[in-house]
């Protein structure tokens, strides 16, 4: 882990030792050292926030803050592996906070009402475990939406996937999306009534993507995807950026992490919107997204737990979420920050916030990923031999398996 001292101590200079006892008593403050786990890409941002935090509390404590690089997805395993050596404040995701809390490595938030009042209700739900809030939300942007080229597509066009595909094919261009990942493939299932979810055991899945009973059946979705996969305007790929750069891709499904690159390549024709609707056996179905949140947690074994909570709340406040957007381009969970003019001007942030209405938290067991990837590739390539229903039954059996496949 890379370590950086975000700020130095702010104690008295040596020449202050000769001050009177009364004066010394007034100036004396407690020493507080806090460690923060966060991604390497947050170093510059956290350095600025830490400096401001120390200035605001300089009369209360002699504070130093140390940043240690930690990938958010690896926070859970590192923290639960040895919570006593964990950071005072750590950055994690909504998908891991339940396990961290269950493992006794998350301290309940002290000002729960403040978190509830200041953040999106969905973000609050994401940090709540068994009716207790265990984290301070800092972003609400981990999902996907549509990027498109205004040279070819109008705002009215991108409401319909069929329309996008038609225009792309007509111009010998592509709509690009990754069907090799179940994370993206879920987009076609989220609003159909067909579900996949994590069981109460926290390990296995319950999936009915093969249903023959629902109003929209599993084969209805599968046949729609096979039809899309055959369209000359569609490309199943993980590398839409190269396609955009070469002028071939005029629309793609991705997240806010690609905004800077796509905005640069599309230039004045850059645009973003929520996902379109697609045709499923004569029904118009809105495409969905898995939606995630980042948050700060506090280690219950912190030697400076009260200060750790103060720092976590400070990093997650309105002003610092605005600063996070300014420096990192990340969408805020704080309601007032999300309504700021500069954030309202971000098409990507507004697109993901609009898409949030058609989203759910990702709660999935490990057996979901390989079968769903195989399903996506088979549908995109129209490579399913034999009975389609039988194939879906096999895939769903693998997703729902009680042991690792």
XYZ file of C-alpha atoms in Angstrom:
405
model
C 0.000 0.000 0.000
C 1.288 3.427 -0.950
C 1.241 5.862 1.954
C 1.159 9.629 1.832
C 1.000 12.129 4.660
C -1.884 14.353 3.672
C -0.938 17.039 6.114
C 1.585 17.733 8.798
C 0.886 18.399 12.453
C -0.083 21.878 13.509
C 1.356 22.075 17.014
C 3.137 24.938 18.751
C 6.691 25.960 17.787
C 9.427 25.280 20.335
C 9.815 28.966 21.156
C 6.348 28.911 22.671
C 7.606 26.811 25.606
C 8.394 29.894 27.686
C 4.840 31.231 27.626
C 3.034 31.511 30.931
C 1.271 28.448 32.358
C -2.119 30.057 31.780
C -1.307 30.835 28.163
C 0.101 27.324 27.675
C -3.067 25.799 29.045
C -5.168 27.713 26.525
C -3.068 26.654 23.555
C -2.576 23.018 24.480
C -4.585 20.650 22.288
C -4.926 16.882 21.979
C -2.930 15.044 19.333
C -5.023 13.125 16.802
C -3.699 10.898 14.041
C -6.172 9.505 11.519
C -5.552 7.064 8.690
C -7.772 7.034 5.603
C -8.052 4.189 3.097
C -9.005 5.427 -0.359
C -8.055 4.923 -3.981
C -4.766 6.328 -5.278
C -6.764 8.526 -7.637
C -8.244 10.324 -4.595
C -4.894 11.481 -3.195
C -4.969 15.051 -4.482
C -8.634 15.486 -3.602
C -8.230 14.121 -0.065
C -5.111 16.208 0.510
C -7.129 19.352 -0.129
C -10.039 18.200 2.041
C -7.714 17.122 4.858
C -5.933 20.466 4.888
C -9.253 22.283 5.187
C -10.455 19.926 7.937
C -7.337 20.578 10.001
C -7.629 24.332 9.616
C -11.225 24.274 10.766
C -10.345 22.248 13.874
C -6.909 23.721 14.649
C -8.095 25.187 17.940
C -9.461 21.822 19.094
C -6.763 19.319 18.192
C -3.308 18.828 16.710
C -4.399 16.642 13.774
C -2.449 14.662 11.212
C -4.116 12.632 8.469
C -2.411 9.830 6.560
C -3.735 8.498 3.256
C -3.066 4.864 2.352
C -3.946 3.629 -1.121
C -6.727 1.061 -1.033
C -8.867 -0.103 -3.953
C -12.485 0.172 -2.810
C -13.227 -3.371 -3.935
C -10.409 -4.706 -1.743
C -11.347 -2.749 1.374
C -13.711 -5.435 2.664
C -11.189 -8.295 2.633
C -8.393 -6.166 4.091
C -10.599 -4.777 6.817
C -12.155 -8.078 7.861
C -8.752 -9.789 7.635
C -7.489 -7.675 10.526
C -9.827 -4.937 11.674
C -7.409 -3.840 14.409
C -4.936 -2.813 11.704
C -7.597 -1.237 9.534
C -7.831 2.459 8.756
C -9.803 4.824 10.986
C -11.850 5.905 7.961
C -12.192 3.826 4.802
C -13.845 4.076 1.390
C -16.005 1.138 0.341
C -19.051 0.316 -1.793
C -22.684 -0.459 -1.048
C -22.099 -4.048 -2.148
C -19.636 -4.630 0.703
C -20.979 -2.566 3.584
C -23.346 -5.322 4.783
C -20.510 -7.815 5.148
C -18.271 -5.205 6.789
C -21.004 -4.337 9.288
C -21.761 -8.026 9.952
C -18.054 -8.578 10.574
C -18.023 -5.882 13.243
C -15.834 -3.509 11.234
C -18.301 -0.643 10.726
C -19.305 1.748 13.478
C -22.902 3.029 13.301
C -23.149 6.608 12.047
C -23.498 9.100 14.876
C -25.698 11.652 13.097
C -28.063 9.332 11.243
C -30.713 12.023 10.764
C -28.183 14.293 9.066
C -27.236 11.520 6.626
C -30.927 10.840 5.925
C -31.817 14.483 5.382
C -28.847 15.443 3.230
C -28.600 12.476 0.855
C -30.698 10.740 -1.779
C -33.076 8.220 -0.209
C -31.572 5.463 -2.370
C -28.080 6.309 -1.117
C -29.284 6.171 2.479
C -30.864 2.786 1.802
C -27.558 1.582 0.362
C -25.692 2.319 3.618
C -28.420 0.929 5.872
C -28.107 -2.569 7.322
C -30.920 -3.927 9.527
C -32.307 -0.418 10.034
C -28.926 0.973 11.127
C -26.876 3.409 9.022
C -23.252 2.283 8.814
C -21.737 4.667 6.296
C -21.531 8.212 4.983
C -22.510 8.296 1.263
C -20.093 10.156 -0.991
C -21.165 9.290 -4.566
C -24.279 8.205 -6.452
C -23.002 7.440 -9.920
C -21.893 3.815 -10.238
C -24.192 2.690 -13.014
C -24.435 2.949 -16.771
C -26.347 5.031 -19.284
C -26.167 6.088 -22.941
C -23.509 8.173 -24.630
C -24.286 9.287 -28.173
C -23.141 11.391 -31.114
C -25.516 14.272 -31.898
C -24.262 14.370 -35.478
C -26.327 11.246 -36.134
C -28.824 10.987 -33.274
C -31.351 13.448 -31.876
C -32.660 13.470 -28.308
C -35.910 11.954 -29.545
C -34.048 9.148 -31.353
C -32.212 7.890 -28.285
C -35.412 7.072 -26.423
C -35.748 3.962 -28.600
C -33.085 1.301 -29.075
C -34.698 0.212 -32.325
C -34.385 3.778 -33.621
C -30.711 3.963 -32.584
C -29.960 0.649 -34.297
C -31.794 1.709 -37.456
C -29.865 4.973 -37.746
C -26.563 3.271 -36.961
C -27.126 0.573 -39.602
C -28.225 3.116 -42.199
C -24.993 5.070 -41.695
C -22.773 1.958 -41.475
C -22.114 2.795 -37.814
C -22.575 0.919 -34.538
C -24.395 0.989 -31.220
C -21.882 -0.670 -28.867
C -22.565 -2.547 -25.652
C -20.886 -5.280 -23.618
C -22.974 -8.458 -23.412
C -20.080 -10.517 -22.079
C -20.872 -9.205 -18.591
C -24.062 -9.992 -16.692
C -23.729 -6.551 -15.119
C -24.650 -4.967 -18.444
C -26.921 -7.793 -19.643
C -29.181 -7.095 -16.644
C -30.199 -3.883 -18.470
C -32.673 -5.875 -20.557
C -34.225 -7.750 -17.613
C -34.630 -5.122 -14.899
C -38.070 -3.850 -15.977
C -39.504 -7.124 -17.338
C -40.625 -8.710 -14.069
C -37.921 -11.346 -14.482
C -35.623 -11.231 -11.470
C -32.242 -12.320 -10.215
C -31.344 -11.689 -6.577
C -29.186 -12.840 -3.713
C -30.806 -15.286 -1.300
C -30.880 -14.705 2.450
C -27.897 -17.034 2.860
C -25.808 -14.314 1.232
C -24.209 -16.834 -1.133
C -26.693 -18.317 -3.611
C -28.946 -16.676 -6.184
C -32.610 -16.864 -7.083
C -33.108 -16.247 -10.810
C -36.129 -16.741 -13.080
C -34.767 -15.439 -16.371
C -36.140 -18.668 -17.874
C -39.715 -18.142 -16.642
C -42.588 -19.474 -18.751
C -45.221 -17.996 -16.409
C -44.483 -14.258 -16.358
C -46.257 -11.796 -18.622
C -42.867 -11.352 -20.294
C -41.274 -14.790 -20.577
C -37.612 -15.652 -20.547
C -37.751 -16.628 -24.210
C -39.337 -13.253 -25.053
C -36.279 -11.413 -23.749
C -33.880 -13.922 -25.291
C -35.506 -13.649 -28.713
C -35.399 -9.851 -28.507
C -31.682 -9.953 -27.751
C -31.024 -12.385 -30.581
C -32.824 -9.947 -32.886
C -30.711 -7.036 -31.616
C -27.550 -9.114 -31.917
C -28.274 -9.751 -35.607
C -28.781 -6.061 -36.362
C -26.047 -4.544 -38.535
C -26.071 -1.499 -36.299
C -25.105 -3.491 -33.166
C -21.691 -4.465 -31.857
C -21.032 -6.586 -28.774
C -17.731 -5.242 -27.451
C -15.868 -4.147 -24.344
C -13.910 -1.541 -26.321
C -16.353 1.105 -27.497
C -13.728 3.805 -26.983
C -11.650 2.545 -29.887
C -14.814 2.372 -31.978
C -15.651 5.977 -31.131
C -12.101 7.086 -31.889
C -12.284 5.413 -35.317
C -15.627 7.055 -36.026
C -17.561 3.757 -36.097
C -19.491 3.891 -32.807
C -22.169 6.596 -32.591
C -23.746 5.363 -29.338
C -22.628 3.164 -26.467
C -23.588 2.052 -22.966
C -21.051 2.954 -20.300
C -20.613 4.881 -17.068
C -19.302 8.171 -15.795
C -15.726 6.833 -15.783
C -15.677 7.168 -19.600
C -17.118 10.674 -19.743
C -13.865 12.602 -20.214
C -12.629 10.347 -23.036
C -15.966 10.241 -24.875
C -16.552 13.959 -24.467
C -13.146 14.657 -26.002
C -13.721 12.323 -28.958
C -17.288 13.399 -29.789
C -16.438 17.060 -29.208
C -19.319 19.415 -29.942
C -21.501 16.412 -30.827
C -21.124 14.843 -27.382
C -24.320 13.964 -25.522
C -25.521 11.638 -22.768
C -28.966 10.371 -21.783
C -30.664 7.655 -19.808
C -30.884 4.258 -21.493
C -33.485 3.741 -24.224
C -36.477 1.410 -24.278
C -36.397 -1.728 -26.399
C -39.082 -3.827 -28.067
C -39.794 -7.139 -26.332
C -42.481 -9.232 -28.013
C -44.484 -6.148 -28.908
C -44.016 -4.456 -25.540
C -41.876 -1.375 -24.940
C -39.470 -2.147 -22.072
C -37.305 0.519 -20.463
C -33.686 -0.593 -20.071
C -32.333 -0.651 -16.510
C -29.036 -0.424 -14.672
C -27.447 -1.840 -11.584
C -26.672 1.203 -9.501
C -23.996 1.543 -6.868
C -22.799 4.016 -4.283
C -19.491 4.739 -2.630
C -19.354 5.554 1.030
C -17.053 6.173 3.962
C -17.057 3.840 6.944
C -15.568 4.302 10.391
C -13.576 1.575 12.132
C -15.172 0.832 15.534
C -11.678 0.058 16.879
C -10.287 3.453 15.943
C -8.295 5.064 18.754
C -9.844 8.376 17.720
C -13.320 7.212 16.819
C -15.071 10.516 17.525
C -12.649 12.352 15.253
C -12.926 9.612 12.638
C -16.684 10.233 12.477
C -16.110 13.991 12.247
C -13.708 13.493 9.346
C -15.994 11.044 7.506
C -18.959 13.393 7.855
C -16.807 16.307 6.692
C -15.535 14.511 3.570
C -19.124 13.563 2.708
C -20.695 16.994 3.176
C -22.212 19.158 0.443
C -19.167 21.307 -0.272
C -16.767 18.391 -0.437
C -19.054 16.389 -2.707
C -19.091 19.407 -5.022
C -15.295 19.462 -4.808
C -15.209 15.719 -5.562
C -17.218 16.371 -8.714
C -14.923 19.241 -9.679
C -11.709 17.278 -9.138
C -12.817 13.696 -9.816
C -15.933 14.068 -11.992
C -17.984 11.885 -9.638
C -21.718 12.369 -9.156
C -22.872 13.359 -5.657
C -25.241 11.590 -3.310
C -25.800 14.839 -1.417
C -29.100 16.359 -2.601
C -28.013 20.007 -2.525
C -24.711 19.205 -4.214
C -26.592 17.395 -6.971
C -28.667 20.533 -7.582
C -25.630 22.785 -8.000
C -25.460 24.576 -11.353
C -22.112 23.086 -12.360
C -23.386 19.564 -11.732
C -26.674 20.203 -13.508
C -24.594 21.105 -16.561
C -22.961 17.660 -16.584
C -24.921 15.559 -19.053
C -23.379 12.364 -17.699
C -24.367 13.060 -14.083
C -27.871 14.055 -15.107
C -28.168 10.941 -17.272
C -27.193 8.594 -14.447
C -29.499 10.388 -12.002
C -32.372 10.015 -14.476
C -31.454 6.361 -14.977
C -31.527 5.809 -11.232
C -35.348 5.608 -11.393
C -34.896 2.403 -13.378
C -32.231 0.749 -11.265
C -31.573 -1.506 -8.321
C -28.663 -2.295 -6.045
C -26.418 -5.127 -7.193
C -26.823 -8.002 -4.733
C -25.575 -11.176 -6.402
C -23.834 -14.415 -5.521
C -20.688 -15.538 -7.333
C -22.473 -18.090 -9.511
C -24.204 -15.329 -11.467
C -21.223 -14.118 -13.438
C -19.997 -16.973 -15.628
C -23.431 -18.283 -16.729
C -24.742 -14.774 -17.455
C -21.608 -14.034 -19.484
C -22.117 -17.215 -21.482
C -25.754 -16.259 -22.036
C -24.875 -12.794 -23.296
C -22.259 -14.087 -25.721
C -24.601 -16.799 -27.040
C -27.426 -14.301 -27.629
C -25.147 -11.753 -29.279
C -23.694 -14.397 -31.605
C -26.970 -16.277 -32.138
C -25.021 -19.432 -31.306
C -27.642 -21.323 -29.281
C -28.229 -24.722 -30.825
C -31.309 -26.689 -29.955
C -34.306 -25.581 -27.915
C -34.041 -22.022 -26.552
C -36.089 -22.787 -23.435
C -33.858 -25.729 -22.579
C -30.794 -23.537 -22.933
C -32.264 -20.883 -20.609
C -33.188 -23.594 -18.093
C -29.571 -24.779 -18.080
C -28.200 -21.242 -17.609
C -30.600 -20.455 -14.763
C -29.778 -23.764 -13.052
C -26.115 -22.735 -13.070
C -26.911 -19.263 -11.717
C -29.009 -20.769 -8.910
C -26.564 -23.572 -8.054
C -25.888 -24.143 -4.358
C -22.184 -24.777 -4.946
C -19.586 -22.924 -6.982
C -19.727 -24.011 -10.616
